[in-house]
Amino acid sequence: MARYALKRLLNAIPILIGITIISFVIIHMAPGSPLSQYIDDPTLKAEDKANLIKSYGLDQPLHIQYWKWVSGLVQGDFGTSFLKNRPVSELIGERLPNTLLLTVTSFVLAMVIAVPLGILCAVKENSRFDQLVSAVTFVGISIPGFWLGLLLMMFFAVRLGWSPSGDFRPSTHRFV
């Protein structure tokens, strides 16, 4: 078993490298520059633009930029946000409690609904109830998550008024 796990971990390394390369290339193929909001400012002098580009290392060749980016990722340094000029790890940390709250809540809700339905479908195999639950499940799986989310927001927030459709306040819960 340990050999199998080690083999799987070693196989994951080229995949992770490929993902980082693809992500990096896509980021650099996007139109504009990460510093567009600063560089496009007509009041900014040419030497200030050059200093800004140099301070973020965007004047270096792509392979060097990639290596610095990956080296930082491996060390847990996700860099600095161009928009907020703050460490990305801080920005992630601010949003992590609400993300965990949403994830745990949806997991518990899914288990509370899915396990009893699964048991009932197993007990009443090939019944109309089983066929209905299977059909609803297949439809739910085939609808893209973002689309289903929008439909549910429209139904529960807009039409029924049961929940807010936005303006979620950060959680005061601490997960320590």
mmCIF file of C-alpha atoms in Angstrom:
data_model
loop_
_atom_site.group_PDB
_atom_site.id
_atom_site.type_symbol
_atom_site.label_atom_id
_atom_site.label_comp_id
_atom_site.label_asym_id
_atom_site.label_seq_id
_atom_site.Cartn_x
_atom_site.Cartn_y
_atom_site.Cartn_z
ATOM 1 C CA MET A 1 0.000 0.000 0.000
ATOM 2 C CA ALA A 2 2.809 2.411 0.860
ATOM 3 C CA ARG A 3 4.470 1.618 -2.488
ATOM 4 C CA TYR A 4 1.248 2.408 -4.318
ATOM 5 C CA ALA A 5 0.860 5.726 -2.471
ATOM 6 C CA LEU A 6 4.486 6.659 -3.202
ATOM 7 C CA LYS A 7 4.017 5.782 -6.875
ATOM 8 C CA ARG A 8 0.902 7.965 -7.054
ATOM 9 C CA LEU A 9 2.723 10.865 -5.380
ATOM 10 C CA LEU A 10 5.631 10.574 -7.818
ATOM 11 C CA ASN A 11 3.202 10.484 -10.746
ATOM 12 C CA ALA A 12 1.591 13.675 -9.456
ATOM 13 C CA ILE A 13 4.831 15.680 -9.759
ATOM 14 C CA PRO A 14 4.814 15.990 -13.585
ATOM 15 C CA ILE A 15 1.104 16.823 -13.468
ATOM 16 C CA LEU A 16 1.700 19.613 -10.955
ATOM 17 C CA ILE A 17 4.573 20.964 -13.046
ATOM 18 C CA GLY A 18 2.341 20.893 -16.127
ATOM 19 C CA ILE A 19 -0.432 22.717 -14.277
ATOM 20 C CA THR A 20 1.950 25.456 -13.141
ATOM 21 C CA ILE A 21 3.327 25.876 -16.671
ATOM 22 C CA ILE A 22 -0.162 26.046 -18.202
ATOM 23 C CA SER A 23 -1.337 28.516 -15.534
ATOM 24 C CA PHE A 24 1.718 30.700 -16.026
ATOM 25 C CA VAL A 25 1.365 30.708 -19.823
ATOM 26 C CA ILE A 26 -2.356 31.534 -19.647
ATOM 27 C CA ILE A 27 -1.680 34.409 -17.264
ATOM 28 C CA HIS A 28 0.935 35.831 -19.632
ATOM 29 C CA MET A 29 -1.239 35.326 -22.737
ATOM 30 C CA ALA A 30 -4.056 37.398 -21.251
ATOM 31 C CA PRO A 31 -4.428 40.818 -22.836
ATOM 32 C CA GLY A 32 -2.928 43.733 -20.988
ATOM 33 C CA SER A 33 -0.436 43.668 -18.182
ATOM 34 C CA PRO A 34 -0.830 43.032 -14.462
ATOM 35 C CA LEU A 35 0.335 46.605 -14.017
ATOM 36 C CA SER A 36 -1.997 48.129 -16.631
ATOM 37 C CA GLN A 37 -3.830 50.234 -14.071
ATOM 38 C CA TYR A 38 -0.543 51.929 -13.182
ATOM 39 C CA ILE A 39 1.268 51.915 -16.522
ATOM 40 C CA ASP A 40 -1.691 53.313 -18.495
ATOM 41 C CA ASP A 41 -1.797 56.358 -16.219
ATOM 42 C CA PRO A 42 -0.791 59.325 -18.428
ATOM 43 C CA THR A 43 0.600 61.248 -15.443
ATOM 44 C CA LEU A 44 3.169 58.510 -14.702
ATOM 45 C CA LYS A 45 6.643 59.255 -16.065
ATOM 46 C CA ALA A 46 8.411 56.755 -18.316
ATOM 47 C CA GLU A 47 11.160 56.095 -15.775
ATOM 48 C CA ASP A 48 8.557 55.462 -13.048
ATOM 49 C CA LYS A 49 6.853 52.939 -15.355
ATOM 50 C CA ALA A 50 10.187 51.224 -15.973
ATOM 51 C CA ASN A 51 10.955 51.149 -12.230
ATOM 52 C CA LEU A 52 7.543 49.673 -11.533
ATOM 53 C CA ILE A 53 8.005 46.957 -14.152
ATOM 54 C CA LYS A 54 11.488 46.200 -12.792
ATOM 55 C CA SER A 55 10.339 46.099 -9.150
ATOM 56 C CA TYR A 56 7.846 43.333 -9.996
ATOM 57 C CA GLY A 57 10.398 41.494 -12.145
ATOM 58 C CA LEU A 58 8.308 41.791 -15.302
ATOM 59 C CA ASP A 59 11.335 42.944 -17.281
ATOM 60 C CA GLN A 60 13.011 39.535 -16.961
ATOM 61 C CA PRO A 61 12.675 36.657 -19.439
ATOM 62 C CA LEU A 62 9.627 34.421 -19.008
ATOM 63 C CA HIS A 63 11.599 31.371 -17.870
ATOM 64 C CA ILE A 64 13.186 33.390 -15.043
ATOM 65 C CA GLN A 65 9.789 34.848 -14.057
ATOM 66 C CA TYR A 66 8.376 31.305 -14.046
ATOM 67 C CA TRP A 67 11.209 29.956 -11.906
ATOM 68 C CA LYS A 68 10.841 32.772 -9.345
ATOM 69 C CA TRP A 69 7.064 32.243 -9.262
ATOM 70 C CA VAL A 70 7.322 28.467 -8.754
ATOM 71 C CA SER A 71 10.107 28.876 -6.172
ATOM 72 C CA GLY A 72 7.875 31.233 -4.231
ATOM 73 C CA LEU A 73 4.921 28.831 -4.461
ATOM 74 C CA VAL A 74 6.990 25.952 -3.110
ATOM 75 C CA GLN A 75 8.076 28.116 -0.166
ATOM 76 C CA GLY A 76 4.512 29.266 0.534
ATOM 77 C CA ASP A 77 5.066 32.764 -0.859
ATOM 78 C CA PHE A 78 2.168 33.475 -3.222
ATOM 79 C CA GLY A 79 3.496 36.925 -4.076
ATOM 80 C CA THR A 80 1.924 40.340 -3.783
ATOM 81 C CA SER A 81 -1.440 41.314 -5.218
ATOM 82 C CA PHE A 82 -1.078 43.852 -8.005
ATOM 83 C CA LEU A 83 -4.476 45.365 -7.205
ATOM 84 C CA LYS A 84 -4.323 45.550 -3.414
ATOM 85 C CA ASN A 85 -0.520 45.684 -2.998
ATOM 86 C CA ARG A 86 -0.766 43.158 -0.138
ATOM 87 C CA PRO A 87 0.550 39.608 0.221
ATOM 88 C CA VAL A 88 -1.769 37.135 -1.517
ATOM 89 C CA SER A 89 -1.501 34.776 1.471
ATOM 90 C CA GLU A 90 -3.113 37.485 3.655
ATOM 91 C CA LEU A 91 -5.956 37.913 1.161
ATOM 92 C CA ILE A 92 -6.522 34.144 1.094
ATOM 93 C CA GLY A 93 -6.415 34.037 4.898
ATOM 94 C CA GLU A 94 -9.125 36.692 5.124
ATOM 95 C CA ARG A 95 -11.473 34.665 2.938
ATOM 96 C CA LEU A 96 -10.627 31.205 4.256
ATOM 97 C CA PRO A 97 -13.024 31.175 7.262
ATOM 98 C CA ASN A 98 -16.062 31.938 5.084
ATOM 99 C CA THR A 99 -14.898 29.422 2.482
ATOM 100 C CA LEU A 100 -14.558 26.724 5.149
ATOM 101 C CA LEU A 101 -17.953 27.641 6.596
ATOM 102 C CA LEU A 102 -19.577 27.344 3.174
ATOM 103 C CA THR A 103 -17.757 24.075 2.399
ATOM 104 C CA VAL A 104 -18.606 22.379 5.701
ATOM 105 C CA THR A 105 -22.214 23.570 5.579
ATOM 106 C CA SER A 106 -22.731 22.302 2.039
ATOM 107 C CA PHE A 107 -21.060 18.964 2.872
ATOM 108 C CA VAL A 108 -23.261 18.426 5.930
ATOM 109 C CA LEU A 109 -26.371 19.441 3.998
ATOM 110 C CA ALA A 110 -25.441 17.100 1.133
ATOM 111 C CA MET A 111 -24.931 14.191 3.546
ATOM 112 C CA VAL A 112 -28.189 14.883 5.388
ATOM 113 C CA ILE A 113 -30.065 14.758 2.076
ATOM 114 C CA ALA A 114 -28.035 12.205 0.086
ATOM 115 C CA VAL A 115 -27.616 9.407 2.648
ATOM 116 C CA PRO A 116 -31.314 9.013 3.499
ATOM 117 C CA LEU A 117 -32.266 9.269 -0.185
ATOM 118 C CA GLY A 118 -29.622 6.685 -1.071
ATOM 119 C CA ILE A 119 -30.909 4.302 1.588
ATOM 120 C CA LEU A 120 -34.503 4.750 0.439
ATOM 121 C CA CYS A 121 -33.496 4.174 -3.192
ATOM 122 C CA ALA A 122 -31.641 0.993 -2.196
ATOM 123 C CA VAL A 123 -34.626 -0.282 -0.212
ATOM 124 C CA LYS A 124 -37.120 0.623 -2.966
ATOM 125 C CA GLU A 125 -34.933 -0.427 -5.913
ATOM 126 C CA ASN A 126 -36.459 0.166 -9.376
ATOM 127 C CA SER A 127 -39.533 1.855 -7.907
ATOM 128 C CA ARG A 128 -40.927 5.155 -9.207
ATOM 129 C CA PHE A 129 -39.256 6.890 -6.242
ATOM 130 C CA ASP A 130 -35.869 5.389 -7.195
ATOM 131 C CA GLN A 131 -36.319 6.412 -10.823
ATOM 132 C CA LEU A 132 -37.354 9.953 -9.839
ATOM 133 C CA VAL A 133 -34.367 10.405 -7.509
ATOM 134 C CA SER A 134 -32.025 8.975 -10.182
ATOM 135 C CA ALA A 135 -33.445 11.324 -12.832
ATOM 136 C CA VAL A 136 -33.148 14.390 -10.563
ATOM 137 C CA THR A 137 -29.600 13.340 -9.652
ATOM 138 C CA PHE A 138 -28.546 12.991 -13.300
ATOM 139 C CA VAL A 139 -30.055 16.368 -14.166
ATOM 140 C CA GLY A 140 -28.305 17.935 -11.168
ATOM 141 C CA ILE A 141 -24.959 16.437 -12.154
ATOM 142 C CA SER A 142 -25.290 17.529 -15.786
ATOM 143 C CA ILE A 143 -26.106 21.191 -15.035
ATOM 144 C CA PRO A 144 -22.968 23.338 -14.608
ATOM 145 C CA GLY A 145 -22.514 24.418 -10.985
ATOM 146 C CA PHE A 146 -22.424 28.139 -11.707
ATOM 147 C CA TRP A 147 -25.687 27.928 -13.662
ATOM 148 C CA LEU A 148 -27.419 25.869 -10.987
ATOM 149 C CA GLY A 149 -26.181 28.336 -8.368
ATOM 150 C CA LEU A 150 -27.674 31.263 -10.272
ATOM 151 C CA LEU A 151 -30.992 29.438 -10.710
ATOM 152 C CA LEU A 152 -31.134 28.577 -6.996
ATOM 153 C CA MET A 153 -30.300 32.172 -6.061
ATOM 154 C CA MET A 154 -33.079 33.433 -8.307
ATOM 155 C CA PHE A 155 -35.561 30.977 -6.823
ATOM 156 C CA PHE A 156 -34.713 31.187 -3.101
ATOM 157 C CA ALA A 157 -33.552 34.808 -2.877
ATOM 158 C CA VAL A 158 -35.465 36.679 -5.548
ATOM 159 C CA ARG A 159 -38.677 34.751 -5.917
ATOM 160 C CA LEU A 160 -39.219 33.369 -2.387
ATOM 161 C CA GLY A 161 -37.158 35.947 -0.472
ATOM 162 C CA TRP A 162 -35.832 33.264 1.893
ATOM 163 C CA SER A 163 -32.171 34.235 1.691
ATOM 164 C CA PRO A 164 -29.994 37.167 0.651
ATOM 165 C CA SER A 165 -28.693 37.040 -2.905
ATOM 166 C CA GLY A 166 -25.441 38.800 -2.054
ATOM 167 C CA ASP A 167 -23.717 41.110 0.389
ATOM 168 C CA PHE A 168 -22.436 38.268 2.562
ATOM 169 C CA ARG A 169 -20.663 39.665 5.600
ATOM 170 C CA PRO A 170 -17.373 38.079 6.662
ATOM 171 C CA SER A 171 -17.755 35.459 9.333
ATOM 172 C CA THR A 172 -16.750 36.242 12.890
ATOM 173 C CA HIS A 173 -16.113 32.546 13.539
ATOM 174 C CA ARG A 174 -12.541 31.547 14.155
ATOM 175 C CA PHE A 175 -11.359 28.113 13.098
ATOM 176 C CA VAL A 176 -8.386 27.440 15.338
#
